[in-house]
Short mmCIF file of C-alpha atoms and ligand atoms in Angstrom, two decimals:
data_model
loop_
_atom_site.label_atom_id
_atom_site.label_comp_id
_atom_site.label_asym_id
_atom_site.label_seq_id
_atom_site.Cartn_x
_atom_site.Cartn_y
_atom_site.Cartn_z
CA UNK E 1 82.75 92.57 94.19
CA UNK E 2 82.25 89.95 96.66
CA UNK E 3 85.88 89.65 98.09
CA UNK E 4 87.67 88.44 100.84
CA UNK E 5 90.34 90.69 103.31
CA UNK E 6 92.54 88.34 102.95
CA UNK E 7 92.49 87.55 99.42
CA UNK E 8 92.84 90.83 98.64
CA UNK E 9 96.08 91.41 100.74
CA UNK E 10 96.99 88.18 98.83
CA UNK E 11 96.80 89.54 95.96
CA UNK E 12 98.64 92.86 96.62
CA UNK E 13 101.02 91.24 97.86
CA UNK E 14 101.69 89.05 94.50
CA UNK E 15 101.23 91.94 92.63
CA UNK E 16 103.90 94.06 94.64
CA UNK E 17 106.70 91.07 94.35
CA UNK E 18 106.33 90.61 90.47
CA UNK E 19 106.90 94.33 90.33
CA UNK E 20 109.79 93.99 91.29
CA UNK E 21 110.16 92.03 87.68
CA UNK E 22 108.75 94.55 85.92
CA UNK E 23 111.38 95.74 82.76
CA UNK E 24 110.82 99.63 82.54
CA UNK E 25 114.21 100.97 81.84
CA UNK E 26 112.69 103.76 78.99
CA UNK E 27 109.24 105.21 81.34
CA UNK E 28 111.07 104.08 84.63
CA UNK E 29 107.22 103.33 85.76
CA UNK E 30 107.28 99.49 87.31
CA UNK E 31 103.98 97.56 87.14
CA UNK E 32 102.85 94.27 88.89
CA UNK E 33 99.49 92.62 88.14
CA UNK E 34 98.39 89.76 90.19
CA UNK E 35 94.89 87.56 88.12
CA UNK E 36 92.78 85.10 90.86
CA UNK E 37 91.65 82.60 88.04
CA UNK E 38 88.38 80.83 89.17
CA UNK E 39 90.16 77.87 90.25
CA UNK E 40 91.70 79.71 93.11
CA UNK E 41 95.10 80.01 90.98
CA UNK E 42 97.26 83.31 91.08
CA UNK E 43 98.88 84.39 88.14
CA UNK E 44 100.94 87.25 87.50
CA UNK E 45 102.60 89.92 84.97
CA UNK E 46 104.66 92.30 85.44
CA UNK E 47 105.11 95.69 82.72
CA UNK E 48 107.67 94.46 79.70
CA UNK E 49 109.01 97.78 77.59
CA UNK E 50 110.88 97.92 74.61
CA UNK E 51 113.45 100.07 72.81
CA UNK E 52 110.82 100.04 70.03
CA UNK E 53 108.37 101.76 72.46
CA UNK E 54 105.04 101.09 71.22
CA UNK E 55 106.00 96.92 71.08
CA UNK E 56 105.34 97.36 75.51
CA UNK E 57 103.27 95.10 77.05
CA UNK E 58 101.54 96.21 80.24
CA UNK E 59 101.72 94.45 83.55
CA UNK E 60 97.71 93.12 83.36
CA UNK E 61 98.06 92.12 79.68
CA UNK E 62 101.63 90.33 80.70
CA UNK E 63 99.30 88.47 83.47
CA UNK E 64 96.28 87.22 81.08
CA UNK E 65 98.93 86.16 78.36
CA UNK E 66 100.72 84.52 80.95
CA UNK E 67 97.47 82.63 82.17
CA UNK E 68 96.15 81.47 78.64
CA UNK E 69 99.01 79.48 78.10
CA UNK E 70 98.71 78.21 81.27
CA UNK E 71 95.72 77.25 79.77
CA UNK E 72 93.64 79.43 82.24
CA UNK E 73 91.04 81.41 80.85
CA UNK E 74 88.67 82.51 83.93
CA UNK E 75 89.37 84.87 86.47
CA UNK E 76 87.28 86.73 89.48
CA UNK E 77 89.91 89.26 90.32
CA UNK E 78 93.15 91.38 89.44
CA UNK E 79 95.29 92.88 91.99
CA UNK E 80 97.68 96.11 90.38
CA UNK E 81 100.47 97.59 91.93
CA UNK E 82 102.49 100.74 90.76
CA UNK E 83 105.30 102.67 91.68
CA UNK E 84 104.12 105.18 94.48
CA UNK E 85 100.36 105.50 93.42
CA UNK E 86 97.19 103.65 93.04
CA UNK E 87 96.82 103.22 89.02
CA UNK E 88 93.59 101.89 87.17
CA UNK E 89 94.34 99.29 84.14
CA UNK E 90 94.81 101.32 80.91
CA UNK E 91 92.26 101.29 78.36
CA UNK E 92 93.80 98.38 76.35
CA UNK E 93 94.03 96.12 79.28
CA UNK E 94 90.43 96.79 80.35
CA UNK E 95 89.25 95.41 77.43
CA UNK E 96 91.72 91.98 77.42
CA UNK E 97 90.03 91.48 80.91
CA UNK E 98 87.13 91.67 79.66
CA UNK E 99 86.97 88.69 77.51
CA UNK E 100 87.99 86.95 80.36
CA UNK E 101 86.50 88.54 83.42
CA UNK E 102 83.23 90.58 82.72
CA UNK E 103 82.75 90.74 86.17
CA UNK E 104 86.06 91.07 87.06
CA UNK E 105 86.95 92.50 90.53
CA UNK E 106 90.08 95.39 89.90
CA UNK E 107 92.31 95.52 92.90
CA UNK E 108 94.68 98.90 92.83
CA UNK E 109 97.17 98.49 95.31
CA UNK E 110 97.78 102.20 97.38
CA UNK E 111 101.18 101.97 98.81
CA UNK E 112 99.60 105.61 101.22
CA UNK E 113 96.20 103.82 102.16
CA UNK E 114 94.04 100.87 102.01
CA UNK E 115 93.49 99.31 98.69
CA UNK E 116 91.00 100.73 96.36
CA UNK E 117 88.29 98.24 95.16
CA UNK E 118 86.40 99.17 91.74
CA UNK E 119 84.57 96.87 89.60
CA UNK E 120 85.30 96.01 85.84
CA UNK E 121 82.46 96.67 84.83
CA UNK E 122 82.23 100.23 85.80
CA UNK E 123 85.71 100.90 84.35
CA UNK E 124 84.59 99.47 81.17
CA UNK E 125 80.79 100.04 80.91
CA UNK E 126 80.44 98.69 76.86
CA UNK E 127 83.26 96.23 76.17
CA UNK E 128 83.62 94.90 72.71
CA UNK E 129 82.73 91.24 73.18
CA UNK E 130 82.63 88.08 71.21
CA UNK E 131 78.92 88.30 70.58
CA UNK E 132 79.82 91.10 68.38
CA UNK E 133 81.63 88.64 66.06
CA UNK E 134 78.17 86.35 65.20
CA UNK E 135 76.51 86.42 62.27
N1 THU V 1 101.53 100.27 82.34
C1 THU V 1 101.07 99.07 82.82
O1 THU V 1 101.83 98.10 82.96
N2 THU V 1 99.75 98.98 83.14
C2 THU V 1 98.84 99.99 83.01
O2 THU V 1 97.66 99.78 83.18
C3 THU V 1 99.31 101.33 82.65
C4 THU V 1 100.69 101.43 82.14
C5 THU V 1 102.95 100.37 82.00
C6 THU V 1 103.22 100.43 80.53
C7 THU V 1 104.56 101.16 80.50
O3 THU V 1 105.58 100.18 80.62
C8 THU V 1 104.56 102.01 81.74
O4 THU V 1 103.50 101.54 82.55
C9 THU V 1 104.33 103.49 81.46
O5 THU V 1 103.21 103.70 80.69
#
């Protein structure tokens, strides 16, 4: 959770613009995600709903998909903003980080207070991982 100031506010930042994106006309609840890939990149996602409500994809997920096909696949940290409150990723997107940041460093973005820092691996002690797969 070694992480600059400044990379943080970076981060926020990204992750407050793209929710701006965000299309939540059915929960009304805007999400932004910002990724820091290991190359130094920023990627981001913002919440996409549907009128067939379960077919939503969440800011975070939005971000990673958004990333692979950038053909980026490693990241250090994820900035997430919300309307009004500091939210934690949802169990879903906890575990797409995962694959791609184990030791991922989770931003949430406080719009009353300083941002709160938590680690991915304390949000998602036992993640389902590849190894899993082997034979
Ligand atoms: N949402 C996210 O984008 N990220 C989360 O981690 C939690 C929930 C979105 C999904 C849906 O569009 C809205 O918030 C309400 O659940």
């Amino acid at each position: 959770m070694d992480i600059e100031q400044n990379v943080v506010t970076t981060l926020v930042e990204a992750a407050r613009e793209v929710r701006n994106n965000a299309y939540a006309p059915y929960s009304g609840f805007r999400v932004g995600a910002a990724l820091l890939a290991e190359d130094g990149r920023i990627i981001v996602g913002c919440n996409v709903e549907n009128s067939s409500y379960s077919l939503t994809c969440c800011a975070e997920r939005s971000a990673v998909f958004t990333a692979l096909s950038a053909g980026i696949a490693a990241f250090h940290a994820v900035a997430i903003s919300a309307d009004g409150k500091a939210v934690p990723p949802c169990g879903a997107c906890r575990q797409v980080l995962s694959e791609f940041g184990p030791e991922l460093t989770v931003i949430l973005d406080d719009p009353s207070g300083t941002p709160r820092t938590l680690s991915l691996v304390n949000l998602l002690p036992e993640p389902f991982t590849p190894d899993f797969l082997k034979k």
